[in-house]
Structure formats: structure tokens, C-alpha cells
XYZ file of C-alpha atoms in Angstrom:
748
model
C -0.007 -0.041 -0.004
C 1.242 3.335 -0.902
C 1.336 6.502 1.288
C -1.909 8.405 0.524
C -0.218 11.643 1.272
C 2.025 11.372 -1.932
C -0.464 9.328 -3.884
C -2.346 10.480 -6.987
C -6.127 10.502 -7.336
C -8.002 9.050 -10.274
C -11.704 9.101 -10.921
C -13.507 6.525 -13.085
C -16.999 6.287 -14.425
C -18.330 2.846 -13.706
C -20.918 1.349 -16.165
C -23.171 -1.699 -15.168
C -23.660 -1.115 -11.408
C -27.370 -2.109 -10.721
C -27.427 -2.051 -6.978
C -25.493 -1.319 -3.829
C -24.260 -4.944 -3.820
C -22.110 -3.986 -6.920
C -20.324 -1.421 -4.692
C -18.422 -3.994 -2.791
C -17.646 -5.959 -5.966
C -16.139 -2.898 -7.664
C -14.137 -1.883 -4.602
C -12.783 -5.269 -4.264
C -11.639 -5.580 -7.786
C -10.009 -2.087 -7.692
C -8.265 -2.680 -4.301
C -6.610 -5.899 -5.622
C -4.890 -3.885 -8.347
C -1.192 -3.269 -7.491
C -0.351 0.245 -6.425
C -3.820 1.027 -5.141
C -3.799 2.709 -1.753
C -7.586 3.261 -1.223
C -10.803 3.021 -3.208
C -14.237 4.709 -2.719
C -17.052 3.833 -5.035
C -20.042 6.085 -5.230
C -23.145 4.260 -6.157
C -25.223 7.615 -6.386
C -23.153 8.863 -9.413
C -21.710 5.500 -10.568
C -18.155 6.737 -9.890
C -15.016 5.371 -8.219
C -12.163 7.580 -6.605
C -8.941 5.662 -6.519
C -5.868 6.766 -4.685
C -2.390 5.552 -5.005
C 0.002 4.921 -7.951
C -1.912 2.201 -10.060
C -1.764 2.079 -13.798
C -5.116 3.461 -15.252
C -5.270 0.579 -17.831
C -4.901 -2.075 -15.130
C -7.787 -0.376 -13.167
C -10.259 -0.396 -16.080
C -9.210 -3.918 -16.848
C -9.843 -5.006 -13.266
C -13.254 -3.554 -13.483
C -14.151 -5.263 -16.769
C -12.934 -8.606 -15.326
C -15.381 -8.017 -12.524
C -18.352 -7.768 -14.960
C -18.418 -3.966 -15.468
C -17.186 -1.336 -17.608
C -15.114 1.719 -16.867
C -13.652 4.914 -18.305
C -11.161 7.329 -16.854
C -12.741 10.760 -16.115
C -10.398 13.865 -16.595
C -10.703 17.454 -17.226
C -14.114 19.182 -17.651
C -16.456 16.520 -19.042
C -19.243 18.398 -21.095
C -22.345 18.405 -18.820
C -24.629 18.698 -21.886
C -23.234 15.453 -23.136
C -23.711 13.780 -19.907
C -27.309 14.986 -19.476
C -28.033 13.821 -23.084
C -26.731 10.456 -21.983
C -28.906 10.324 -18.968
C -31.907 11.457 -20.924
C -31.323 8.895 -23.614
C -31.219 6.199 -20.787
C -34.465 7.455 -19.268
C -36.291 7.302 -22.531
C -34.953 3.843 -23.331
C -36.186 2.582 -19.833
C -39.528 4.350 -20.383
C -40.034 2.425 -23.614
C -39.194 -0.885 -22.166
C -41.508 -0.082 -19.290
C -44.315 0.883 -21.720
C -43.871 -2.372 -23.841
C -43.934 -4.568 -20.844
C -46.712 -2.656 -19.154
C -48.999 -2.785 -21.979
C -48.793 -6.427 -22.693
C -49.061 -7.195 -18.898
C -52.216 -4.856 -18.787
C -53.645 -6.976 -21.689
C -52.998 -10.229 -19.988
C -54.516 -9.145 -16.561
C -57.599 -7.792 -18.433
C -57.725 -10.989 -20.355
C -57.867 -13.002 -17.170
C -60.355 -10.618 -15.596
C -62.718 -10.922 -18.471
C -61.983 -14.549 -19.290
C -60.740 -13.510 -22.790
C -58.245 -16.360 -22.935
C -59.072 -20.139 -22.900
C -58.500 -22.224 -19.994
C -54.910 -23.883 -19.624
C -55.261 -27.504 -20.863
C -58.340 -26.913 -23.050
C -58.191 -27.727 -26.765
C -57.827 -24.027 -27.810
C -55.408 -23.259 -24.876
C -52.965 -26.032 -26.132
C -52.020 -23.862 -29.067
C -52.830 -20.463 -27.759
C -50.947 -20.497 -24.467
C -47.531 -21.480 -26.081
C -47.963 -18.279 -28.222
C -48.498 -16.189 -25.097
C -45.401 -17.737 -23.728
C -43.369 -17.000 -26.773
C -44.617 -13.401 -26.881
C -43.908 -12.950 -23.099
C -40.278 -14.424 -23.693
C -39.718 -11.666 -26.419
C -40.858 -8.997 -24.186
C -38.730 -10.301 -21.268
C -35.763 -10.221 -23.525
C -36.456 -6.716 -24.820
C -37.533 -5.160 -21.424
C -35.255 -7.091 -19.155
C -32.099 -8.104 -21.080
C -29.932 -5.805 -19.225
C -31.050 -7.458 -15.894
C -30.510 -11.063 -17.251
C -27.119 -10.277 -18.920
C -26.039 -8.458 -15.538
C -27.177 -11.580 -13.642
C -25.294 -13.854 -15.778
C -22.087 -11.809 -15.465
C -22.326 -11.916 -11.732
C -23.051 -15.598 -11.572
C -19.998 -16.196 -13.848
C -17.853 -14.339 -11.155
C -19.495 -16.039 -8.102
C -21.299 -12.793 -7.152
C -24.895 -11.765 -6.693
C -26.698 -8.463 -7.021
C -30.048 -6.860 -7.787
C -30.035 -8.231 -11.214
C -29.851 -11.674 -9.798
C -33.043 -11.161 -7.830
C -34.980 -9.694 -10.744
C -33.663 -12.377 -13.144
C -34.627 -15.178 -10.649
C -37.967 -13.756 -9.939
C -39.160 -13.059 -13.517
C -37.364 -15.860 -15.090
C -38.794 -18.432 -12.609
C -42.288 -16.964 -13.278
C -41.964 -17.521 -17.023
C -40.317 -20.990 -16.496
C -43.019 -22.054 -13.938
C -45.804 -20.923 -16.337
C -44.279 -22.979 -19.182
C -44.275 -25.910 -17.096
C -47.924 -25.467 -16.022
C -48.778 -25.287 -19.843
C -46.910 -28.317 -20.838
C -47.843 -30.448 -18.010
C -51.301 -29.189 -16.988
C -52.801 -32.532 -17.140
C -50.560 -33.710 -14.280
C -51.492 -30.651 -11.932
C -54.507 -30.225 -9.746
C -56.939 -27.591 -11.189
C -55.851 -24.923 -8.437
C -52.364 -25.072 -9.553
C -53.194 -24.386 -13.174
C -52.303 -20.769 -13.387
C -49.753 -19.039 -15.469
C -47.744 -16.030 -14.228
C -46.738 -14.396 -17.564
C -48.424 -11.286 -16.689
C -46.533 -11.055 -13.323
C -43.310 -11.526 -14.982
C -43.795 -8.550 -17.617
C -45.537 -6.256 -15.208
C -42.715 -6.692 -12.682
C -40.170 -5.592 -15.338
C -42.514 -2.670 -16.330
C -42.633 -1.417 -12.764
C -38.833 -1.814 -12.234
C -37.915 -0.174 -15.463
C -40.310 2.679 -14.720
C -38.877 3.099 -11.355
C -35.294 2.880 -12.432
C -36.094 5.604 -15.187
C -37.641 8.009 -12.791
C -34.870 7.448 -10.398
C -32.263 8.177 -13.266
C -34.201 11.380 -13.879
C -34.216 12.203 -10.288
C -30.649 11.339 -9.709
C -29.549 13.532 -12.548
C -30.768 16.511 -10.473
C -28.571 15.641 -7.560
C -25.470 16.583 -9.606
C -26.878 19.714 -10.871
C -24.409 21.716 -8.760
C -21.418 20.121 -10.428
C -22.914 20.555 -14.014
C -23.443 24.331 -13.222
C -19.842 24.678 -11.956
C -18.623 22.899 -15.215
C -20.780 25.086 -17.187
C -19.075 28.183 -15.950
C -15.944 27.155 -17.928
C -15.976 28.668 -21.273
C -14.979 26.516 -24.207
C -12.785 29.364 -26.010
C -10.951 32.317 -25.007
C -9.670 35.535 -26.790
C -5.927 35.492 -26.752
C -3.793 38.494 -27.832
C -0.799 37.232 -29.749
C 1.532 39.659 -31.516
C -1.133 42.291 -31.376
C -3.759 40.122 -32.922
C -6.835 38.866 -30.930
C -7.504 35.219 -31.692
C -10.451 33.045 -30.430
C -8.842 29.796 -29.292
C -9.787 26.623 -27.506
C -9.428 26.884 -23.831
C -6.865 23.891 -23.957
C -4.663 26.045 -26.171
C -4.237 29.042 -23.696
C -0.729 29.005 -22.172
C 0.706 30.481 -18.868
C 1.652 34.186 -19.197
C -0.567 34.715 -22.283
C -2.635 37.992 -22.470
C -6.540 37.670 -22.953
C -9.112 40.048 -23.730
C -12.425 39.798 -21.971
C -15.605 41.827 -23.206
C -18.654 42.733 -21.348
C -20.995 39.723 -20.686
C -18.202 37.266 -21.269
C -16.918 34.529 -18.875
C -13.264 34.563 -17.570
C -11.525 31.706 -19.146
C -8.475 31.157 -16.825
C -7.182 32.757 -13.526
C -4.959 35.736 -14.042
C -3.912 39.363 -13.071
C -5.689 42.333 -14.513
C -3.196 44.228 -16.768
C -5.250 47.105 -18.448
C -8.877 48.421 -17.936
C -11.452 48.433 -15.073
C -14.596 46.249 -14.589
C -17.070 44.631 -12.180
C -17.256 40.699 -12.139
C -20.018 38.524 -10.996
C -18.258 35.837 -8.799
C -21.576 34.689 -7.284
C -21.346 31.062 -8.714
C -17.954 30.569 -7.181
C -18.221 32.482 -3.867
C -22.106 32.647 -3.108
C -21.507 36.405 -2.773
C -24.309 38.063 -4.898
C -22.701 41.662 -5.182
C -20.402 42.321 -8.026
C -16.737 42.790 -7.300
C -14.820 45.741 -8.757
C -11.528 44.835 -10.341
C -8.743 47.265 -11.606
C -5.117 46.873 -12.560
C -3.281 44.214 -10.455
C -6.433 42.585 -9.113
C -6.883 38.780 -9.533
C -9.554 37.495 -11.772
C -10.811 33.897 -11.560
C -12.071 31.536 -14.251
C -15.839 31.101 -14.227
C -16.666 34.635 -13.094
C -18.749 36.828 -15.556
C -17.511 40.204 -16.826
C -20.344 42.791 -16.400
C -19.210 46.129 -17.579
C -15.979 46.948 -19.182
C -13.483 45.399 -21.539
C -9.944 44.539 -20.076
C -6.877 42.657 -20.552
C -5.436 40.225 -18.072
C -2.454 37.815 -17.972
C -3.017 34.143 -17.534
C -1.411 32.842 -14.061
C -3.297 29.606 -13.510
C -4.636 27.297 -16.366
C -6.384 24.016 -16.789
C -6.696 21.928 -13.595
C -4.703 24.638 -11.621
C -7.561 27.151 -11.771
C -9.693 28.114 -8.766
C -12.814 26.710 -10.699
C -11.133 23.431 -11.462
C -10.085 22.963 -7.902
C -13.636 23.931 -6.616
C -15.056 21.210 -8.984
C -12.395 18.625 -7.823
C -13.012 19.359 -4.241
C -16.777 19.021 -4.735
C -16.432 15.781 -6.441
C -14.020 14.280 -3.964
C -16.399 15.224 -1.188
C -19.259 13.718 -3.135
C -17.299 10.566 -3.536
C -16.177 10.329 0.135
C -18.026 8.065 2.680
C -19.101 9.297 6.233
C -18.935 6.607 8.741
C -22.611 6.024 8.607
C -22.352 5.019 4.896
C -19.697 2.299 5.419
C -22.155 0.303 7.664
C -24.809 0.522 4.913
C -22.134 -0.727 2.461
C -21.371 -3.763 4.522
C -25.041 -4.607 4.852
C -25.599 -4.192 1.158
C -22.676 -6.563 0.377
C -24.510 -9.535 2.124
C -27.959 -8.585 1.216
C -28.532 -10.225 -2.024
C -27.239 -13.852 -1.003
C -29.482 -13.430 2.221
C -32.485 -12.715 0.288
C -31.873 -15.596 -2.083
C -31.616 -17.916 0.878
C -34.790 -16.599 2.409
C -36.635 -17.041 -0.904
C -35.457 -20.708 -1.015
C -36.372 -21.221 2.614
C -39.801 -19.728 1.792
C -40.353 -22.067 -1.015
C -39.415 -25.130 1.084
C -41.747 -24.174 3.863
C -44.665 -23.381 1.713
C -44.005 -26.527 -0.449
C -43.797 -28.830 2.717
C -46.463 -27.116 4.945
C -48.536 -25.087 2.776
C -52.158 -25.628 1.699
C -53.113 -27.157 -1.901
C -51.715 -26.338 -4.241
C -48.612 -26.058 -2.273
C -46.274 -25.887 -5.366
C -48.333 -22.856 -6.485
C -48.120 -21.143 -3.159
C -44.396 -22.057 -2.739
C -43.734 -20.455 -6.069
C -45.580 -17.235 -5.793
C -44.237 -16.438 -2.209
C -40.571 -17.223 -3.279
C -40.847 -15.066 -6.262
C -42.378 -12.277 -4.329
C -39.452 -12.330 -1.802
C -37.034 -12.130 -4.538
C -38.830 -9.187 -6.379
C -39.683 -7.063 -3.183
C -36.278 -6.962 -1.709
C -34.337 -3.752 -2.536
C -30.619 -3.300 -1.852
C -30.725 -0.121 -3.984
C -32.586 1.895 -1.389
C -30.171 0.979 1.220
C -27.110 1.585 -0.877
C -28.318 4.970 -2.162
C -29.480 6.267 1.339
C -26.147 7.764 2.336
C -24.320 8.727 -0.970
C -27.313 10.348 -2.603
C -27.786 12.635 0.421
C -24.002 13.475 0.646
C -23.952 14.426 -3.127
C -26.880 16.919 -2.851
C -25.702 18.319 0.282
C -22.190 18.958 -1.008
C -23.694 20.499 -4.312
C -25.930 22.532 -2.123
C -23.095 23.765 -0.091
C -21.016 24.632 -3.134
C -23.760 26.791 -4.510
C -23.511 28.841 -1.349
C -19.648 29.266 -1.692
C -18.996 26.374 0.874
C -16.573 23.741 -0.024
C -17.112 20.517 2.013
C -13.911 18.583 1.423
C -14.497 15.444 3.524
C -17.744 13.668 4.029
C -16.963 12.932 7.729
C -17.105 16.732 8.400
C -20.608 16.720 6.991
C -21.597 14.443 9.591
C -19.733 15.824 12.322
C -20.365 19.610 11.901
C -23.797 19.275 13.275
C -22.509 17.731 16.503
C -20.115 20.661 17.382
C -20.346 21.933 20.917
C -17.524 24.499 20.824
C -16.157 26.705 18.170
C -12.760 28.510 18.284
C -12.406 31.668 16.096
C -9.123 32.953 15.167
C -9.043 36.780 15.472
C -7.196 38.130 12.508
C -8.693 37.428 9.095
C -11.617 35.507 10.722
C -13.310 37.864 13.087
C -11.555 40.941 11.716
C -10.973 41.984 8.071
C -7.355 40.806 8.265
C -6.187 43.991 6.592
C -4.579 46.201 9.192
C -4.680 49.969 8.806
C -2.897 52.858 10.551
C -5.666 54.463 12.559
C -3.607 57.266 14.359
C -0.100 58.711 14.420
C 0.908 60.813 17.349
C 4.118 62.967 17.816
C 5.078 62.919 21.616
C 8.354 65.008 21.264
C 8.016 68.510 19.915
C 11.064 68.044 17.685
C 9.183 65.617 15.379
C 5.913 65.914 13.305
C 3.383 63.190 12.852
C 4.730 62.947 9.111
C 8.172 62.436 10.472
C 7.073 59.775 12.872
C 5.421 57.846 10.151
C 8.509 58.363 7.804
C 10.917 56.917 10.610
C 8.621 53.911 11.354
C 8.056 53.208 7.651
C 11.813 53.298 6.977
C 12.468 50.733 9.576
C 9.543 48.423 8.527
C 10.500 48.357 4.913
C 12.773 45.275 5.679
C 9.904 43.472 7.731
C 7.298 41.089 6.479
C 4.978 41.353 9.453
C 1.258 42.365 8.661
C 1.416 45.493 10.974
C 4.434 46.525 8.811
C 2.510 46.282 5.781
C -0.136 48.678 7.175
C 2.605 51.191 8.266
C 4.159 51.009 4.747
C 0.848 51.493 3.015
C 0.075 54.618 5.055
C 3.493 56.026 4.126
C 2.879 55.172 0.422
C -0.554 56.995 0.548
C 1.303 60.192 1.860
C 4.009 59.498 -0.978
C 6.816 59.438 1.552
C 10.407 58.715 0.144
C 11.826 56.204 2.601
C 15.468 56.208 4.003
C 17.780 53.406 3.902
C 18.655 51.958 7.182
C 21.720 49.992 8.556
C 22.024 47.152 10.935
C 18.341 46.158 10.576
C 17.123 43.615 13.012
C 13.600 42.035 13.495
C 12.914 40.974 17.048
C 10.107 38.257 16.800
C 7.280 39.238 19.212
C 8.736 42.665 20.001
C 9.501 44.816 16.935
C 12.252 46.083 14.916
C 15.527 48.282 15.292
C 17.953 49.802 12.988
C 20.527 52.625 12.529
C 18.889 55.652 10.542
C 20.670 58.863 10.154
C 23.328 57.487 12.501
C 20.729 57.272 15.040
C 19.515 54.053 16.835
C 15.695 53.724 16.241
C 13.369 51.267 17.924
C 9.823 50.498 16.831
C 7.703 47.977 18.576
C 5.573 47.118 21.636
C 6.123 47.991 25.294
C 7.955 44.488 25.581
C 10.667 45.968 23.288
C 11.185 49.167 25.022
C 11.347 47.401 28.321
C 14.016 45.058 27.150
C 16.140 48.026 25.969
C 15.690 50.032 29.224
C 13.632 52.779 27.436
C 11.185 54.406 29.799
C 7.625 54.595 28.604
C 5.389 54.209 31.969
C 4.319 57.820 31.402
C 2.445 56.829 28.317
C 0.721 53.682 29.713
C -2.677 55.346 30.115
C -2.729 56.478 26.523
C -1.501 52.938 25.416
C -4.160 51.051 27.435
C -6.776 53.575 25.895
C -5.952 52.706 22.393
C -5.878 48.968 23.264
C -9.436 49.326 24.779
C -10.602 50.661 21.536
C -9.360 47.423 19.737
C -6.092 49.040 18.294
C -2.584 47.818 18.523
C -0.310 50.624 19.683
C 3.242 50.746 18.781
C 6.049 53.011 20.185
C 8.769 54.721 18.264
C 12.075 55.499 20.130
C 15.027 57.496 18.811
C 18.244 57.275 20.667
C 16.453 55.638 23.685
C 13.692 58.306 23.935
C 10.059 57.835 22.945
C 9.142 60.195 20.318
C 5.921 58.853 18.974
C 2.958 56.343 19.006
C 1.421 54.678 15.939
C -1.933 52.837 16.451
C -2.845 49.969 13.898
C -6.425 48.631 13.834
C -7.895 45.693 12.205
C -11.660 46.409 12.205
C -14.025 43.371 12.640
C -15.976 42.169 9.480
C -19.421 43.744 9.160
C -21.191 40.493 9.836
C -19.063 39.109 12.448
C -21.244 39.982 15.379
C -24.370 38.809 13.540
C -22.724 35.533 12.788
C -21.742 35.116 16.408
C -25.249 35.789 17.406
C -26.432 32.950 15.141
C -23.789 30.443 16.525
C -24.728 31.219 20.101
C -28.366 30.641 19.154
C -27.196 27.080 17.941
C -25.976 26.437 21.526
C -22.224 26.617 20.702
C -19.573 27.788 22.981
C -17.613 30.502 21.203
C -13.942 31.206 21.993
C -11.749 33.748 20.204
C -8.096 32.872 20.163
C -5.288 35.338 19.291
C -1.670 36.249 19.532
C -2.570 40.026 20.297
C -2.367 41.384 23.777
C -5.240 40.890 26.322
C -6.688 44.534 26.191
C -6.987 44.646 22.319
C -8.185 40.975 22.150
C -10.955 41.626 24.663
C -11.935 44.901 22.878
C -12.236 43.108 19.626
C -14.182 40.149 21.229
C -16.590 42.655 22.877
C -17.309 44.229 19.500
C -18.217 40.785 18.101
C -20.208 39.739 21.268
C -17.575 36.851 22.321
C -17.268 36.536 26.008
C -14.224 33.940 26.115
C -10.942 35.012 24.813
C -7.584 33.306 24.979
C -5.004 36.111 24.188
C -1.209 36.071 23.450
C -1.417 32.439 22.055
C 1.435 31.650 19.497
C 0.069 29.944 16.156
C 2.033 26.673 17.008
C 0.207 26.742 20.468
C -3.438 26.905 18.996
C -3.376 23.155 18.490
C -2.788 22.665 22.193
C -5.913 24.903 23.015
C -8.006 22.710 20.771
C -6.663 19.474 22.338
C -7.281 20.868 25.876
C -11.029 21.578 24.893
C -11.352 18.050 23.468
C -10.015 16.558 26.597
C -12.748 18.289 28.488
C -15.218 16.451 26.241
C -15.868 19.151 23.830
C -16.468 18.520 19.911
C -14.409 21.328 18.671
C -14.570 23.213 15.435
C -11.699 25.489 14.570
C -12.114 28.497 12.170
C -8.936 30.109 10.789
C -7.034 31.182 7.649
C -5.609 27.700 6.785
C -2.094 28.906 6.860
C -0.935 29.968 10.379
C -3.702 27.916 11.799
C -3.034 24.621 9.942
C -2.131 22.613 13.151
C -5.037 23.729 14.992
C -7.381 23.022 11.925
C -5.936 19.558 11.708
C -6.464 18.966 15.375
C -10.034 19.922 15.467
C -12.888 17.668 15.001
C -13.948 19.995 12.049
C -11.387 22.449 10.582
C -13.002 25.317 8.816
C -10.799 27.627 6.749
C -11.901 31.236 5.836
C -10.919 31.758 2.110
C -11.040 34.721 -0.118
C -12.767 33.135 -3.338
C -9.624 31.439 -4.641
C -8.091 29.738 -1.587
C -9.726 26.478 -2.387
C -6.754 24.136 -1.759
C -6.238 24.554 1.952
C -5.129 21.027 2.679
C -5.452 21.305 6.471
C -9.192 22.225 6.362
C -12.343 20.006 6.232
C -14.476 22.854 5.045
C -13.381 25.966 3.080
C -15.557 29.138 3.152
C -14.840 30.842 -0.254
C -16.692 34.059 0.707
C -14.755 34.917 3.999
C -17.973 35.462 5.910
C -18.590 33.960 9.402
C -22.205 33.727 8.488
C -21.484 30.774 6.413
C -20.538 28.799 9.501
C -24.112 28.459 10.822
C -24.993 27.430 7.378
C -22.546 24.470 7.442
C -23.721 23.472 10.788
C -27.515 23.747 9.782
C -26.717 21.711 6.505
C -24.893 19.097 8.479
C -27.861 18.580 10.778
C -30.258 18.401 7.941
C -28.088 15.894 5.910
C -27.612 13.597 8.772
C -31.458 13.744 9.500
C -32.074 13.050 5.814
C -29.559 10.080 5.649
C -31.254 8.629 8.835
C -34.637 8.933 7.244
C -33.433 7.241 4.090
C -31.652 4.403 6.076
C -34.517 3.912 8.364
C -37.009 3.957 5.618
C -34.937 1.635 3.395
C -34.221 -0.776 6.555
C -37.833 -1.004 7.693
C -39.038 -1.245 4.027
C -36.880 -4.488 3.613
C -37.437 -5.986 7.180
C -41.305 -5.563 6.936
C -41.680 -6.225 3.198
C -39.700 -9.547 2.936
C -41.647 -11.264 5.864
C -44.943 -10.095 4.321
C -43.834 -11.398 0.852
C -42.921 -14.592 2.506
C -46.471 -14.973 3.536
C -46.313 -14.225 7.378
C -49.800 -12.691 7.216
C -51.336 -15.665 5.527
C -52.140 -17.743 8.748
C -53.536 -14.802 10.405
C -55.553 -12.803 7.834
C -55.444 -15.125 4.816
C -53.480 -12.489 2.738
C -50.691 -13.014 0.277
C -48.684 -10.252 -1.393
C -49.221 -10.193 -5.238
C -45.754 -10.404 -6.918
C -46.655 -7.441 -9.246
C -47.460 -5.337 -6.309
C -43.915 -6.412 -4.936
C -42.320 -5.309 -8.154
C -44.017 -1.889 -7.868
C -42.985 -1.552 -4.205
C -39.294 -2.279 -4.888
C -39.085 0.101 -7.775
C -40.605 2.933 -5.774
C -38.631 2.299 -2.624
C -35.285 3.561 -4.295
C -37.213 6.364 -6.045
C -38.413 7.430 -2.667
C -34.854 7.608 -1.216
C -33.698 9.668 -4.081
C -36.658 12.095 -3.975
C -36.132 12.639 -0.235
C -32.405 13.515 -0.746
C -33.302 15.980 -3.378
C -35.311 18.092 -0.657
C -31.855 19.216 0.433
C -31.417 21.123 -2.884
C -34.052 23.537 -1.683
C -33.007 23.857 1.799
C -33.126 27.587 3.081
C -30.683 28.728 5.798
C -31.617 30.993 8.625
C -28.902 33.548 7.600
C -30.592 33.676 4.156
C -33.970 34.569 5.349
């Protein structure tokens, strides 16, 4: 087995999976291929996700040897082509259902109105064999895919839904032929043919499968919409000439022209022009975003107003859109813990049903009333036809597919199926301050000159000159302020960045210090007379920094990072869900509590280093909390990985945050209650499906076996059993599709 961290991922489209029992067969065949690290087969969309370093040809060959067919899925499959294939399959199934249903209806009416002669009569001796031949032709036309599938499974020593249908309808036809040929040897009560049952069962099953195909196609609408955002061509500028080229021919670094109303073909940086872009399908944010020179544009967004030129920086599978599509597909293919149990049950379901049918036949034949053979046959056939492993196998993956797609439409990328199950169970949520609760873009809010020898402009000039060699976010704020005032910075000597303190350097042959109180204290520079002023700034949620020249405080610069406009509202929603909210930050106690107060957060852990945030998560987990961690996915990576659910706040393009289970593209905390609400709704939906499928099978199989006959004299008609089986899986798919229309409290 290969290490999954370094493994490659490959998606395959699987053809020929009829029921959940096929899942274990396909997974077993793929797992046996050399180089495969892990396999996850999704029955809902008939695909397989393989991780490892296996040869693609070996994978497809293994699936073919297992009785199925497969094709490698790569790039942007055309959604229109896929929809056309599904529609064609639906139409074919409807035709097969109509043919079988029409003949079945004719046979039932004939029996009711006695249009056909009795079996064994002079007329019946030549007419009933004709009926048998016509029925055989309809069984071949309407049910060949079931019979061929059953034959393949049998040759491989396996059993699936095809096996049950083939045994049920095939034995009905065969028994009826025996009744016709040997009618003279049978008692009058046993002289009944079941041709109508065989064809009507196929009619109902084809009808149910067709409707299920139509409903299941809606579950992948989110993926199709995302793929549909990718234009097929792009306008590339080469040697001053604008050319319309296929998207595959666009290279890195090329210049592209975008006109009003057109979709962005690849990711890039705007070179010339100004416009507003609609990024709602990617981030869930309905408001258009203004773009000017130097701003990033992403594939799939729609240009609204101006025409502009941009340079391609990410193409093909590297674009944000491609990564979003890949993340959604991976999540849809992943299996929560609850799904693995259903797969295990489905794997042994069909052999168990065949055994129950055989036992039913023996009991009725040995102890049933006359004609015991007729009763034995009808009850065993009904057991075979009514059992539905499909509903059980579809229960979880179909709900996961719909939920992940629904989340993607709201700008939420659920990367792991387990997160979808766990998010609704969270009891505690840790929020990082910078970039999560706050905007993450510090700005200089005030500059004060304490020494009369310096002006505010000079204080900013000194500080910016020192910070020009620093990469700290607060340094960036000071440098932006200096740039806005068009200050020419001085070169400094002997620059030194003191982690957690500030910076120092020689400027104009003077030793200059710029940083916090701890820096001044360590250098023996007196600042206590300014404590009241510093605490007042901190109480306003600002971070004050002192500037000292030749060991004398000359100025104070305050930097603030305002909270996001919707952070307080989001915290209200989270508290309403019963969650314990804690803000964790590396900032000082006073500033941290000031920001927390603005956001409505009572619990604060301040002065926590990034590497220590994971320890905070672990400590809460040891106390019995189910912890969610919300951060930026970079500094908070260890904490995100440690948490039960890691949620990363992105910016619309940060979709490949590996340490996160969930990525919020829009950057709004209001999406967190949506994730939790969707998780709870999905788990309820899965349980509804599983309970419904489980009770359907546990109740219907005993009834089909004749459990009610001794008490009420009631036997289930095989045709009704066929209709019930077909409708059970359709019910599961329809129930899962309700998640598509789910409305979040934050949207109301």
C-alpha cells in the first residue's frame, strides 16, 4: 500500500452497477490492483475514486474482469453530453416499461374478463404457447440488461439486484411454461400461469429505474453548473492580434481580452482596464466585485461592464474553478462513517435474500395448503422481487451528493464527507481573530508625535523606513500609510527584526526602535508615563506601537484591524445554535478583549502563538468538547488539523487549503451556521433514508414470504411487490433532493 499523502487521485466512471451490492464487488476488484492505496465507490453517481500509483489501464481492466465497464474521467466533462446520455437512458427505460406494461395489462384484463381459454383446453393447447413466446420476447427486450447482468455476476461468483430480478421473473416464465406443458398432471388450483406477473414486474422496475435516473440527475446539478461556468474558448492576444482559441490552447503568461458579458476563461492578473465581475457562482456572494489593474480575476466569473486585458497565471486543472470542481467531486465520493455500515449490509444483502426465498419455497411446499407448489412458487418469487438493496445503498451517498452540491452553490466547499456528519455535533467553536473575526487588513488609525522636535509625518517616515525590511502584517499597514502620503523612505543599516517585539536599525546615524512595550522594556527605554494612552488605544481594539530615537520615546502609531461587518451577527447565530464561542489570538489581552466585545464573544484566549493553538483545541477536546476551529488555513494549519472539524476562511480563490475539512470561499462567518445547519439536515436526511430502506426491507420481506397468511389469509401479489421495490429507491432519491431547496436562517 502506498502512502496516501503522496498518492495520485484518479476518478473512473463505472458502467453496469445495478445496486449497492455491486459497490463491494467494484471496490474489491480495484483494491486488488497493484499500487492502489484506497478506493471509494459512489453508487449515487456511478463513479470510483482511486488513490495510489496504479496504472489506469490495469484499473479499467480489473473492473471489466469483475463484470462491469469503466472509463477514466479527466478534465471538464461536457455536462450537456452527460445530460444527453442520462436523458437517452431514461427514454430507453420508459420504452421498455411501456412495452412490458401494455402486454401485462392486456394479460390481466384477459384473465379478469376470461378472454383467454383455460390452460389445458383444446384451444389453450395452441394459444398459451404463443403467449409464452410473446412473453419471452418482451422479457428479452425489456429485461435483457437484468439477465445479462445476472449472468455476469453468476460467472464471477457474485450476486446483485439483477440476480433477484432475473430469478423472480425468469422463474415466473419457466413455471408458467411447465404449467402449460404438464397441465394434465397438476391439480386444477395449480393451473395458473404467471406471464402477466413477469412482464408487469419488469414494467414497474424499468419505470422506477427511469424515474430514479431522472431524479438522480438533479443531484449533480451543482457540478454541472460549475462545469458550465468554464467557457470553451478564450480571446488570446498574440503579436497584437486577438484570436479566439480553444481553452486547451491557452498558455501560462498569455494575455487575454475579456469583453462585457463574457466569462473569464482562466485565472490571472488584470493588466489593463477596469470592470465589475459577478463571482456569485464561485463564492455565493451576490454583489459584483470591482476589479482594477493588479487585481486577481478567476475562471468562471462573469464580466459585467468594461473590457479589459489580463495575464494568465493559472490554467487547466490549476484554476480556482477546477479546484472547486475537484473538491466538490472528492467530497461527493467520500463516505461518512454511517455510509460504511450501509455498504457492509448491502454486500451480503442479495445472498441473504436468495437464501430467504429458498427457505420460503421449502416451507410453503412442505407445509402450505393445496396447491402447495403454486403457493411456494408465488411467495418465493415475491420475496425475490420485493427485496431492494438499492434503497439501502443509495441512502447515504445520494444525500451526501446533494448536500455537498448545495453547499458549493453557497460558496462552501465541503472537502471531507465525515465533516458533513460531524459539523452538526459541534459543541465548541474556536475563532481566530485576524482575518476571521476581523478583516485581516490592518490599517494605521492614528499617528501621534510626543516629542515636539518631530511631526506626525516624520514619525510615520521613521517607522516606515524601519519596517521596509519587515514582512509582518502590521509593517505592511505602516508602509501602506507612508505610500499614501508619498513619503520617500530612507535606507537603514544594521536592521534587526525581534520576533514578538518589533524592529530596530540605524537611521541617520541614530539608533531607532519601533515596536511594543516589551521591546522598550528590554532596551531599558522608559515609557510608563504613556501607559494610560496605550491602554486607551488597546481598549478601542487598536494595537499601539512605540517609536524611540536614541532611547527616547518620540511617537505612537496605532494600527487597527476592524471586525467584519457581519461578525457580530454570525456570533449571534452561532450562540443561538447552543455553541460555546472562544476567540484565540496572539494579540495582547486588552486589544483582544476589545475586539471580542465588539463581536459579542465572552471567552478570549490572548497572546497565544500560532503553534500553540492546536494545544488549546486538544485541551478543549480533553474536556469532552467537540471542537470546530475557524482560521485562515495557513498559520492555523495545526489547529485546523487537530479540531474535529477544521473550517478555513478563504477569499474566493483559496480552495486548496489542505488542512481544512471545510473551506468558506466568501470569507464570511455567517457561512459557519449554514455549514452546521446543512450538516444537521443531511444527517437527518440520511437517517430518514436508512430507516425507511431498512424498515421497508425488514417488513416487506416477511410479508412477501406469507407471514400474514395464517392470520388474515393475505398473500402479497408479485406485481405489487415489483412496484414497491421500484418505488422504494425512487423515494430515497426524492427525499435526498429536498436538500437542494434547503433555506438557511442566515438567508431569510
